[in-house]
Amino acid sequence: MEHKPVRTRFAPSPTGRMHLGSARSALYPFLLARRTGGTFILRIEDTDQKRFVPGAEQELIDGLHWLGITYDEGPDIGGPCGPYRQTERREIYHQHAWELVARGHAFPCFCSPDRLGKVRQEQMRNKQNPRYDGTCRGLDPDLARRRATAGEKYVIRFKMPKEGTVQATDLLRGSIQTENAALDDAVLLKSDGLPTYHLGAMVDDHLMGITHVIRGSEWLPSLPLHAHLIRAFGWEEPAFVHLSVFLKPSGKGKMSKREAAEAIQDGHSIFVSEMQDLGYIPEGVLNWIVLMGWGVPEDEVMTLDDMIARFDVQNLTPSPAAVNFAKLDHFNGTHIRLLSTEDLAARIKPYFIREGLTVDEATLLRVVPLIRERLVTLDDCLPFAAWFFRDSVNPDPAELLIKGLTPAQAADVAGRAQAILAGLPVITPATAEAPLRQLVDDLGLKAGQVFGVLRVAVTGQSVSPPLFESMEIIGREKVLERIARAIAMLGS
Ligand code: GLU
């Protein structure tokens, strides 16, 4: 276990929606930082202008905020290593790219995209791996610098050694040896003056003092290049951890846009803001996400504090994780049940308000314990409990005819129950249950029939929280009024 305070970062590109992969890429470095009393940084990698999506940065910030993943330095709060948005650090990358040129590890390249495209096609036709053909590798550095200064369009490429091997280490996978001959002269600085990911991330991780780079497995193939880059600068290497990939719910193949679109049709989503809209709570989402790649038992229920207390980067696993929405539901329901009554009341209240209902706090606090066990997502509060806040309910007359009762029988049951309840000063489980059970016996009916008629009459629906407790909450007056209405319906 790391005990020294680490510095970790989440370095998303603002190129789309925040999904469970981004959330996990933020969560693990956050946990490691908090576990060791270290620092967690948010850095926005917005150097790909073509893929930039306005609003994506804000969605990331909102998502982190909702999940409770707090950062100590970032674009909106600043910090000692800022700016934290890469487009605001242009000059830094420019300097570093030319420093590598000066050290003989990189070279300016003036090849036109057009020519490179042709070379590429030719290579593919010959079944070769497409790569830079080396045209500008041997240019005189001073001459090249002068051409660049004079305004000629250029990129800066890494001068990959032609021979030898490079060794790099991933904390979860161990040592990785790569033949340099298999690696390309990768572009470090683009012709728009902005760095590629390779240069931008390595420079920033160094300047921001990052000790542990925790990132998606799509970057594993670039690790040898990154090792070269860091060594070319003469910097200390951070520890690298590449997370596992996500598989489709079926476990077959990588999670793709298509599965993401399908998920929403059955009330699930991989997007953080949609999960929020669907009534998932951050506690449930975090518990679900944290276990996709962490070697603790799969059904472990943990709060964020538990995760921080137990997190160990050594226990992360490189094995792929299948996205299992049933587990999300399980964890969400479990964490909903762990919330205090006041907390859960505050979280479900907006759903009632959105339905246009007026919610009085005292009633809400009494309703919560009755429905808590049945909620998978927060919006499940509506089918179970919206009726508590309606002035009247509108039962379907057919639903009053429980298990084959005729309208006359159902009206008779309701009338007798009404008489019993009218004779009680207050309706509570203690006062109402015994005489109503007596009524069941007297009529020779099943409890489900009598209570079923009452349930539909009083709540307007055939599924509801426990009947006597529910009647106690809405009160004797409303109960009697609703039963009278049901009797009238059955008579007509
Ligand atoms: N901007 C990169 C991405 O979103 C970051 C990868 C990293 O964490 O270094 O994939």
Short mmCIF file of N, CA, C and O and ligand atoms in Angstrom, two decimals, residues 9-13 15 25 43 45 86 197 201-202 205 213-216 218-219, ligand 1:
data_model
loop_
_atom_site.label_atom_id
_atom_site.label_comp_id
_atom_site.label_asym_id
_atom_site.label_seq_id
_atom_site.Cartn_x
_atom_site.Cartn_y
_atom_site.Cartn_z
N ARG A 9 -4.47 12.50 -11.10
CA ARG A 9 -5.32 13.41 -11.86
C ARG A 9 -6.35 12.64 -12.67
O ARG A 9 -6.18 11.47 -12.98
N PHE A 10 -7.41 13.37 -13.00
CA PHE A 10 -8.39 12.91 -13.98
C PHE A 10 -8.21 13.90 -15.13
O PHE A 10 -8.26 15.11 -14.91
N ALA A 11 -7.97 13.36 -16.33
CA ALA A 11 -7.60 14.24 -17.45
C ALA A 11 -8.51 14.02 -18.65
O ALA A 11 -8.07 13.59 -19.70
N PRO A 12 -9.79 14.30 -18.49
CA PRO A 12 -10.72 14.01 -19.58
C PRO A 12 -10.58 14.99 -20.74
O PRO A 12 -10.13 16.12 -20.57
N SER A 13 -10.97 14.51 -21.91
CA SER A 13 -11.08 15.39 -23.07
C SER A 13 -12.55 15.79 -23.18
O SER A 13 -13.43 14.93 -23.08
N THR A 15 -14.92 15.93 -25.15
CA THR A 15 -15.32 15.55 -26.50
C THR A 15 -16.65 14.81 -26.54
O THR A 15 -17.03 14.28 -27.57
N SER A 25 -12.52 6.48 -14.38
CA SER A 25 -11.18 7.07 -14.54
C SER A 25 -10.96 8.23 -13.59
O SER A 25 -9.83 8.64 -13.35
N ARG A 43 -7.76 18.00 -14.89
CA ARG A 43 -7.11 18.69 -15.99
C ARG A 43 -7.91 18.44 -17.27
O ARG A 43 -8.26 17.31 -17.57
N GLU A 45 -8.18 18.18 -21.09
CA GLU A 45 -7.31 17.97 -22.27
C GLU A 45 -8.10 18.30 -23.53
O GLU A 45 -8.67 17.43 -24.17
N GLN A 86 -5.65 22.57 -21.23
CA GLN A 86 -4.44 22.50 -22.06
C GLN A 86 -4.35 23.60 -23.11
O GLN A 86 -3.25 24.04 -23.42
N TYR A 197 -1.96 14.32 -27.62
CA TYR A 197 -2.11 13.77 -26.26
C TYR A 197 -0.75 13.39 -25.68
O TYR A 197 -0.46 13.70 -24.52
N ALA A 201 0.06 15.34 -22.36
CA ALA A 201 -0.14 14.62 -21.11
C ALA A 201 1.19 14.40 -20.37
O ALA A 201 1.26 14.55 -19.16
N MET A 202 2.25 14.03 -21.13
CA MET A 202 3.52 13.76 -20.44
C MET A 202 4.10 15.03 -19.83
O MET A 202 4.60 15.02 -18.71
N ASP A 205 1.78 15.94 -16.83
CA ASP A 205 1.93 15.03 -15.68
C ASP A 205 3.23 15.34 -14.95
O ASP A 205 3.28 15.32 -13.72
N VAL A 213 -0.26 7.78 -12.79
CA VAL A 213 -1.13 8.02 -13.94
C VAL A 213 -2.09 6.84 -14.04
O VAL A 213 -1.68 5.71 -14.32
N ILE A 214 -3.35 7.10 -13.77
CA ILE A 214 -4.36 6.03 -13.85
C ILE A 214 -5.26 6.41 -15.03
O ILE A 214 -5.88 7.47 -15.02
N ARG A 215 -5.29 5.57 -16.07
CA ARG A 215 -6.00 5.97 -17.29
C ARG A 215 -6.55 4.74 -18.02
O ARG A 215 -6.27 3.60 -17.65
N GLY A 216 -7.32 5.00 -19.04
CA GLY A 216 -7.98 3.93 -19.78
C GLY A 216 -6.99 3.04 -20.52
O GLY A 216 -5.88 3.45 -20.87
N GLU A 218 -6.99 2.10 -23.43
CA GLU A 218 -6.70 2.46 -24.82
C GLU A 218 -5.33 3.14 -24.94
O GLU A 218 -4.80 3.26 -26.04
N TRP A 219 -4.77 3.56 -23.82
CA TRP A 219 -3.46 4.22 -23.87
C TRP A 219 -2.30 3.26 -23.65
O TRP A 219 -1.14 3.66 -23.74
N1 GLU B 1 -7.55 12.99 -22.40
C1 GLU B 1 -7.31 11.58 -22.35
C2 GLU B 1 -8.63 10.86 -22.56
O1 GLU B 1 -9.67 11.42 -22.31
C3 GLU B 1 -6.77 11.28 -20.96
C4 GLU B 1 -6.12 9.99 -20.76
C5 GLU B 1 -5.33 10.12 -19.48
O2 GLU B 1 -5.93 10.01 -18.40
O3 GLU B 1 -4.12 10.34 -19.55
O4 GLU B 1 -8.62 9.72 -22.96
#
